[in-house]
Short mmCIF file of C-alpha atoms and ligand atoms in Angstrom, two decimals:
data_model
loop_
_atom_site.label_atom_id
_atom_site.label_comp_id
_atom_site.label_asym_id
_atom_site.label_seq_id
_atom_site.Cartn_x
_atom_site.Cartn_y
_atom_site.Cartn_z
CA MET A 1 86.62 113.82 99.66
CA LYS A 2 88.51 110.57 100.20
CA ASN A 3 89.63 109.71 103.73
CA LYS A 4 93.38 109.77 104.16
CA ILE A 5 95.14 107.05 106.14
CA VAL A 6 98.70 106.95 107.46
CA LEU A 7 100.35 103.53 107.19
CA THR A 8 103.53 103.24 109.19
CA GLY A 9 105.72 100.44 107.89
CA GLY A 10 103.72 100.65 104.67
CA CYS A 11 106.62 99.32 102.56
CA GLY A 12 106.79 96.12 104.60
CA PHE A 13 105.18 92.77 103.92
CA ILE A 14 101.76 93.29 105.52
CA GLY A 15 101.87 97.08 105.11
CA SER A 16 102.28 97.00 101.34
CA HIS A 17 99.41 94.55 100.83
CA THR A 18 97.23 96.66 103.13
CA CYS A 19 98.09 99.77 101.11
CA VAL A 20 96.77 98.03 97.98
CA GLU A 21 93.50 97.03 99.67
CA LEU A 22 92.98 100.50 101.18
CA GLN A 23 93.47 102.15 97.81
CA ASN A 24 91.12 99.63 96.20
CA ALA A 25 88.57 100.54 98.88
CA GLY A 26 88.83 104.25 98.05
CA TYR A 27 91.20 105.51 100.73
CA ASP A 28 94.15 107.84 100.09
CA VAL A 29 97.27 106.36 101.64
CA VAL A 30 100.31 108.07 103.13
CA ILE A 31 103.20 105.74 103.97
CA PHE A 32 105.77 106.42 106.69
CA ASP A 33 108.65 103.95 106.49
CA ASN A 34 112.33 104.18 107.47
CA LEU A 35 113.17 101.37 105.00
CA SER A 36 115.13 99.55 107.71
CA ASN A 37 113.61 96.25 106.60
CA SER A 38 112.03 97.14 103.25
CA GLU A 39 112.70 98.74 99.88
CA ALA A 40 111.40 102.01 98.41
CA ALA A 41 110.68 100.10 95.17
CA VAL A 42 107.65 98.58 96.93
CA VAL A 43 105.86 101.88 96.21
CA GLU A 44 106.24 101.15 92.48
CA GLY A 45 104.84 97.65 92.96
CA ILE A 46 101.80 99.14 94.68
CA GLU A 47 101.37 101.67 91.86
CA LYS A 48 101.55 98.90 89.24
CA ILE A 49 98.74 97.00 90.97
CA THR A 50 96.39 99.86 91.81
CA GLY A 51 97.34 102.56 89.30
CA THR A 52 97.86 104.97 92.20
CA ARG A 53 101.13 105.87 93.82
CA PRO A 54 100.78 106.25 97.58
CA ILE A 55 102.40 109.30 99.16
CA PHE A 56 105.67 108.16 100.71
CA TYR A 57 107.77 109.68 103.49
CA GLN A 58 111.05 108.04 104.40
CA ILE A 59 110.81 108.78 108.09
CA ASP A 60 111.42 106.90 111.29
CA CYS A 61 108.43 106.90 113.62
CA THR A 62 110.75 107.22 116.62
CA ASP A 63 111.47 110.74 115.27
CA LYS A 64 108.50 112.64 116.66
CA ALA A 65 109.39 115.96 114.97
CA ALA A 66 109.47 114.25 111.56
CA VAL A 67 106.16 112.50 112.24
CA TYR A 68 104.47 115.75 113.27
CA GLN A 69 105.87 117.64 110.27
CA ALA A 70 104.44 115.02 107.92
CA PHE A 71 101.02 115.15 109.65
CA GLN A 72 101.01 118.96 109.36
CA LYS A 73 101.89 118.78 105.68
CA GLU A 74 99.24 116.17 104.85
CA GLY A 75 96.24 117.94 106.39
CA PRO A 76 93.27 115.99 107.77
CA ILE A 77 94.04 112.32 108.42
CA ALA A 78 91.21 109.93 109.31
CA GLY A 79 93.23 107.10 110.77
CA VAL A 80 96.54 105.38 111.35
CA ILE A 81 97.50 101.76 110.85
CA HIS A 82 100.67 101.22 112.81
CA PHE A 83 102.74 98.35 111.40
CA ALA A 84 106.22 99.81 111.80
CA ALA A 85 108.17 97.61 114.21
CA SER A 86 111.17 95.35 114.45
CA LYS A 87 109.92 91.77 114.29
CA ALA A 88 112.71 89.20 114.45
CA VAL A 89 112.13 87.12 117.56
CA GLY A 90 115.74 85.84 117.78
CA GLU A 91 117.30 89.28 117.25
CA SER A 92 115.10 90.70 119.99
CA VAL A 93 116.65 88.28 122.49
CA VAL A 94 120.14 89.53 121.56
CA LYS A 95 119.22 93.23 121.29
CA PRO A 96 116.30 93.80 123.67
CA LEU A 97 116.80 97.53 124.08
CA LEU A 98 116.69 98.05 120.33
CA TYR A 99 113.29 96.34 120.32
CA TYR A 100 111.87 98.16 123.34
CA ARG A 101 113.10 101.55 122.10
CA ASN A 102 112.07 101.12 118.51
CA ASN A 103 108.71 99.42 118.95
CA LEU A 104 107.48 101.37 121.95
CA THR A 105 108.81 104.86 121.11
CA SER A 106 107.28 104.70 117.65
CA LEU A 107 103.97 103.52 119.09
CA MET A 108 103.88 106.36 121.64
CA ASN A 109 104.72 108.96 118.99
CA MET A 110 101.96 107.69 116.72
CA LEU A 111 99.41 107.61 119.55
CA GLU A 112 100.27 111.18 120.53
CA ALA A 113 99.98 112.28 116.92
CA ALA A 114 96.64 110.48 116.59
CA ASN A 115 95.32 112.50 119.51
CA ASP A 116 96.87 115.85 118.60
CA PHE A 117 95.71 115.65 114.97
CA HIS A 118 92.19 114.50 115.92
CA LEU A 119 92.10 111.16 114.14
CA LYS A 120 89.07 108.90 114.30
CA GLY A 121 90.77 105.54 114.52
CA PHE A 122 94.01 103.74 115.24
CA VAL A 123 94.75 100.15 114.18
CA PHE A 124 97.57 98.34 115.95
CA SER A 125 99.33 95.24 114.56
CA SER A 126 99.55 92.77 117.37
CA SER A 127 100.20 89.06 117.31
CA CYS A 128 98.87 85.75 118.56
CA THR A 129 102.21 85.61 120.35
CA VAL A 130 100.39 87.30 123.27
CA TYR A 131 98.57 84.00 123.94
CA GLY A 132 101.84 82.06 124.33
CA GLU A 133 101.29 78.28 124.37
CA PRO A 134 97.52 77.83 124.78
CA ASP A 135 96.46 75.43 127.52
CA GLU A 136 95.64 71.88 126.33
CA GLY A 137 92.20 71.88 124.72
CA ARG A 138 92.12 75.70 124.40
CA ASN A 139 92.65 75.71 120.60
CA PRO A 140 91.25 77.44 118.66
CA VAL A 141 92.10 80.40 120.92
CA ASP A 142 89.64 83.25 121.08
CA GLU A 143 90.24 86.83 122.16
CA THR A 144 89.38 86.08 125.79
CA ALA A 145 92.21 83.52 126.16
CA PRO A 146 94.65 84.45 128.92
CA ILE A 147 97.68 86.53 128.00
CA LYS A 148 100.79 84.48 128.86
CA PRO A 149 104.23 85.79 129.85
CA ALA A 150 106.07 86.74 126.67
CA MET A 151 108.71 84.32 125.36
CA SER A 152 110.90 87.08 123.87
CA PRO A 153 111.47 90.85 124.09
CA TYR A 154 109.72 91.11 120.71
CA GLY A 155 106.63 89.38 122.12
CA ASN A 156 106.85 91.55 125.20
CA THR A 157 106.77 94.73 123.08
CA LYS A 158 103.42 93.54 121.66
CA GLN A 159 102.01 92.93 125.15
CA ILE A 160 103.28 96.26 126.52
CA ALA A 161 101.95 98.03 123.43
CA GLU A 162 98.49 96.55 124.05
CA GLU A 163 98.68 97.79 127.67
CA ILE A 164 99.78 101.28 126.63
CA ILE A 165 96.82 101.45 124.25
CA ARG A 166 94.39 100.31 126.96
CA ASP A 167 95.77 102.91 129.38
CA ILE A 168 95.55 105.86 127.01
CA GLU A 169 92.05 104.83 125.90
CA ASN A 170 90.98 104.65 129.56
CA ALA A 171 92.48 108.08 130.12
CA GLY A 172 90.04 109.38 127.50
CA VAL A 173 91.58 110.07 124.10
CA ASP A 174 89.16 111.03 121.33
CA PHE A 175 89.98 108.23 118.90
CA LYS A 176 89.09 104.54 118.99
CA THR A 177 91.60 101.70 118.66
CA ILE A 178 91.33 98.27 117.11
CA ILE A 179 94.02 95.75 118.04
CA LEU A 180 94.46 93.03 115.42
CA ARG A 181 96.15 89.85 116.58
CA TYR A 182 97.66 88.14 113.57
CA PHE A 183 98.33 84.44 113.38
CA ASN A 184 100.97 83.49 110.75
CA PRO A 185 100.76 85.76 107.67
CA ILE A 186 102.12 84.19 104.47
CA GLY A 187 101.80 84.51 100.69
CA ALA A 188 102.09 87.38 98.24
CA HIS A 189 99.90 89.47 95.97
CA PRO A 190 98.59 87.34 93.04
CA THR A 191 100.18 89.77 90.56
CA ALA A 192 103.60 88.91 92.09
CA GLU A 193 104.35 92.65 92.19
CA ILE A 194 104.68 92.70 96.00
CA GLY A 195 105.49 90.02 98.57
CA GLU A 196 107.76 89.16 101.45
CA LEU A 197 111.41 90.14 101.14
CA PRO A 198 113.37 88.72 104.07
CA ARG A 199 116.90 90.06 104.54
CA GLY A 200 119.54 87.41 105.03
CA VAL A 201 118.60 83.87 105.99
CA PRO A 202 114.81 83.64 106.42
CA GLN A 203 113.65 82.83 109.94
CA ASN A 204 110.05 82.09 108.98
CA LEU A 205 108.88 78.86 107.44
CA LEU A 206 107.40 79.79 104.06
CA PRO A 207 110.18 82.17 102.93
CA TYR A 208 112.63 79.37 103.81
CA ILE A 209 110.58 76.85 101.83
CA CYS A 210 110.45 79.17 98.80
CA GLN A 211 114.19 79.86 98.89
CA THR A 212 114.91 76.15 99.19
CA ALA A 213 112.61 75.42 96.25
CA MET A 214 114.54 78.06 94.28
CA GLY A 215 117.88 76.43 95.18
CA ILE A 216 119.08 79.40 97.26
CA ARG A 217 119.09 77.15 100.37
CA LYS A 218 120.16 73.51 100.28
CA GLU A 219 117.45 72.05 102.47
CA LEU A 220 114.83 73.06 104.99
CA SER A 221 115.31 72.12 108.63
CA VAL A 222 112.06 71.02 110.23
CA PHE A 223 112.36 71.97 113.87
CA GLY A 224 111.09 68.90 115.68
CA ASP A 225 108.83 65.94 114.84
CA ASP A 226 108.25 64.80 118.42
CA TYR A 227 105.55 67.28 119.42
CA ASN A 228 102.17 66.15 120.69
CA THR A 229 100.49 66.70 117.29
CA PRO A 230 99.21 64.17 114.73
CA ASP A 231 102.44 64.15 112.65
CA GLY A 232 104.75 65.39 115.41
CA SER A 233 105.52 68.78 113.81
CA CYS A 234 104.24 72.14 115.14
CA ILE A 235 100.85 73.51 114.14
CA ARG A 236 100.09 77.12 113.14
CA ASP A 237 97.25 79.07 111.55
CA TYR A 238 98.63 80.38 108.23
CA ILE A 239 96.67 83.37 106.98
CA ASP A 240 96.94 84.75 103.43
CA VAL A 241 98.46 88.23 103.45
CA CYS A 242 95.83 89.65 101.05
CA ASP A 243 93.03 88.32 103.25
CA LEU A 244 94.81 89.81 106.25
CA ALA A 245 95.16 93.15 104.47
CA LYS A 246 91.41 93.27 103.79
CA ALA A 247 90.68 92.91 107.50
CA HIS A 248 92.48 96.23 108.07
CA VAL A 249 90.06 97.93 105.69
CA CYS A 250 87.11 96.48 107.65
CA ALA A 251 88.66 97.67 110.94
CA LEU A 252 89.24 101.19 109.64
CA ASN A 253 85.76 101.42 108.11
CA ARG A 254 84.32 100.45 111.47
CA MET A 255 86.07 103.30 113.30
CA VAL A 256 85.69 105.91 110.57
CA GLU A 257 81.95 105.14 110.37
CA GLY A 258 81.66 105.43 114.17
CA LYS A 259 80.59 101.80 114.65
CA SER A 260 83.12 100.75 117.32
CA GLN A 261 81.39 99.56 120.46
CA ASP A 262 84.35 99.85 122.78
CA LYS A 263 87.26 102.24 123.05
CA VAL A 264 89.57 99.30 122.35
CA GLU A 265 88.44 96.25 120.39
CA TYR A 266 90.43 93.07 119.81
CA PHE A 267 90.19 90.73 116.85
CA ASN A 268 92.04 87.53 115.99
CA LEU A 269 92.95 87.30 112.32
CA GLY A 270 93.52 83.79 111.06
CA THR A 271 91.76 81.09 109.09
CA GLY A 272 90.46 79.13 112.07
CA SER A 273 92.40 76.00 111.01
CA GLY A 274 95.70 74.59 112.12
CA VAL A 275 98.28 73.26 109.63
CA SER A 276 101.47 71.41 110.59
CA VAL A 277 104.94 72.13 109.23
CA LEU A 278 104.95 68.81 107.33
CA GLU A 279 101.46 69.49 105.95
CA LEU A 280 102.63 72.88 104.69
CA ILE A 281 105.59 71.28 102.90
CA ASN A 282 103.22 68.76 101.26
CA THR A 283 100.69 71.38 100.26
CA PHE A 284 103.51 73.45 98.75
CA LYS A 285 104.34 70.44 96.56
CA GLU A 286 100.70 70.12 95.50
CA ALA A 287 100.57 73.84 94.69
CA THR A 288 103.83 74.13 92.78
CA GLY A 289 104.94 70.62 91.85
CA ILE A 290 108.17 71.15 93.80
CA ALA A 291 109.20 68.68 96.50
CA VAL A 292 111.28 70.77 98.90
CA PRO A 293 114.17 68.78 100.39
CA TYR A 294 114.04 68.77 104.17
CA LYS A 295 115.51 67.08 107.20
CA ILE A 296 114.14 66.73 110.69
CA VAL A 297 116.30 68.45 113.29
CA GLY A 298 115.86 69.26 116.99
CA ARG A 299 113.23 71.61 118.35
CA ARG A 300 113.77 75.37 118.06
CA ALA A 301 113.98 77.08 121.46
CA GLY A 302 110.87 79.04 122.35
CA ASP A 303 108.60 77.42 119.72
CA ILE A 304 104.94 76.94 120.56
CA GLU A 305 103.64 73.42 119.94
CA LYS A 306 100.26 74.24 118.49
CA ILE A 307 98.11 77.31 118.10
CA TRP A 308 95.30 78.29 115.78
CA GLY A 309 92.71 80.99 116.06
CA CYS A 310 89.02 81.23 116.73
CA VAL A 311 88.04 83.92 114.24
CA ASP A 312 84.29 84.05 114.90
CA LYS A 313 84.50 87.59 116.28
CA ALA A 314 86.24 88.96 113.17
CA ASN A 315 83.75 87.02 110.99
CA ASN A 316 80.67 88.27 112.82
CA VAL A 317 81.62 91.76 113.97
CA LEU A 318 84.03 92.94 111.27
CA GLY A 319 82.21 91.02 108.54
CA TRP A 320 85.57 89.65 107.41
CA LYS A 321 86.53 86.09 106.55
CA ALA A 322 89.71 84.51 105.22
CA GLN A 323 88.96 83.32 101.69
CA VAL A 324 92.09 82.36 99.79
CA PRO A 325 92.69 78.58 99.87
CA LEU A 326 96.08 77.55 101.26
CA LYS A 327 97.21 76.07 97.93
CA GLU A 328 96.58 79.36 96.17
CA THR A 329 98.43 81.28 98.88
CA LEU A 330 101.45 78.99 98.44
CA ALA A 331 101.29 79.28 94.64
CA ASN A 332 101.27 83.09 94.99
CA ALA A 333 104.29 83.02 97.30
CA TRP A 334 106.13 80.85 94.79
CA ARG A 335 105.22 83.15 91.88
CA TRP A 336 106.65 86.06 93.87
CA GLN A 337 109.85 84.08 94.50
CA GLU A 338 110.10 83.36 90.76
CA ASN A 339 109.60 87.05 90.03
CA LEU A 340 112.45 87.94 92.42
CA ARG A 341 114.66 85.59 90.43
CA LYS A 342 113.55 87.13 87.12
CA LYS A 343 114.38 90.60 88.42
CA GLY A 344 117.77 89.34 89.65
CA VAL A 345 116.98 90.16 93.29
CA MET A 346 117.68 86.61 94.49
N1 UFG B 401 109.97 76.22 111.12
C1 UFG B 401 110.77 75.17 110.68
N2 UFG B 401 111.87 75.48 109.94
C2 UFG B 401 112.22 76.76 109.62
C3 UFG B 401 111.39 77.81 110.07
C4 UFG B 401 110.28 77.50 110.82
O1 UFG B 401 110.50 74.01 110.95
O2 UFG B 401 113.24 76.95 108.96
C5 UFG B 401 108.77 75.89 111.91
C6 UFG B 401 108.80 76.49 113.30
O3 UFG B 401 109.48 75.63 114.19
C7 UFG B 401 107.33 76.63 113.59
C8 UFG B 401 106.69 76.90 112.22
O4 UFG B 401 107.66 76.47 111.27
O5 UFG B 401 106.84 75.43 114.07
C9 UFG B 401 106.39 78.34 111.99
O6 UFG B 401 107.54 79.12 112.26
P1 UFG B 401 107.68 80.64 111.85
O7 UFG B 401 109.04 81.12 112.28
O8 UFG B 401 107.33 80.83 110.42
O9 UFG B 401 106.53 81.35 112.69
P2 UFG B 401 106.33 81.42 114.27
O10 UFG B 401 104.98 80.83 114.52
O11 UFG B 401 107.44 80.88 115.03
O12 UFG B 401 106.40 82.98 114.53
C10 UFG B 401 105.45 83.83 113.96
C11 UFG B 401 106.05 85.22 113.72
C12 UFG B 401 106.32 85.91 115.02
C13 UFG B 401 105.12 85.87 115.91
C14 UFG B 401 104.66 84.44 116.08
C15 UFG B 401 103.41 84.36 116.88
O13 UFG B 401 107.26 85.11 112.99
O14 UFG B 401 106.62 87.26 114.73
O15 UFG B 401 104.38 83.89 114.81
O16 UFG B 401 103.25 83.05 117.34
F1 UFG B 401 105.42 86.37 117.12
#
């Protein structure tokens, strides 16, 4: 019998790509999503790619009764991957309670369910945001880098969530947890059937680049060219979303097969290389032929100057490695943007 996995936030950007990879790896997938920042049509996109429609519940993970009812209905579940969370850094500064309530209540409900329904493993979506601005010379950051005070309520929910997980694992729950710290996920599935669908004006770099290339936005603002980096713009580690999705399969396999060595394990997920904002704009041109108009403006409050990940642990222990070249990732994101236009979405 196939192992069944619950994906919360499975209609979202990373969740939908992970659903595809789990199904390709032979897992049955059950999605819980309240559709607050995603569309039910994503389920069709997943079905088109894999030939299998995941089971879908439109439920909010802060609603414990609804979560438990779905678990009861679905029978034995092997693991949970918990993506569901609010994730806009700026919004979290304006509406902190919304972020604390939503992100932490849903986490606690899922952890309780994981224990009560005797799951084997729990994967939590965390972020390199927990490292804050790495000390000079500390890049690439590895998993032992110090956790810095969070720059936003959103970032704080990730730190508190990691602490809650450590505490319940120390208290002796029966399942293991893997915490995945993502660097900057970008791209789309190569079929262009699923991708990122930001609501309103995109806050993240690549969706803004794609919408500018499409003519939806007039020009991109590059936030600062006076940083202490080779070209003055900020540096990030941009990881292809399909590569990222595959790491979740490796993490789940590890727990389901009983290979975890600790109750909680941490893995950075990135490429191991830093790319600047200006380099990304140039590589986008190489990948698509489109020169995105941009202007340099002032720094964005709260931005980190440079961070990229040491991914040796994920390479060696999970047996996972980022593989998609950046150009291909950017071409896939653009194809998805073109598909949105074809469908009349934007
Ligand atoms: N940027 C621009 N113009 C834009 C948007 C972004 O120049 O219109 C720049 C930013 O200043 C930054 C880089 O592009 O230097 C990347 O910015 P993103 O907003 O795409 O990503 P961040 O690294 O700021 O944030 C991401 C996630 C957060 C997560 C964080 C962890 O969006 O959820 O990584 O560091 F917390």
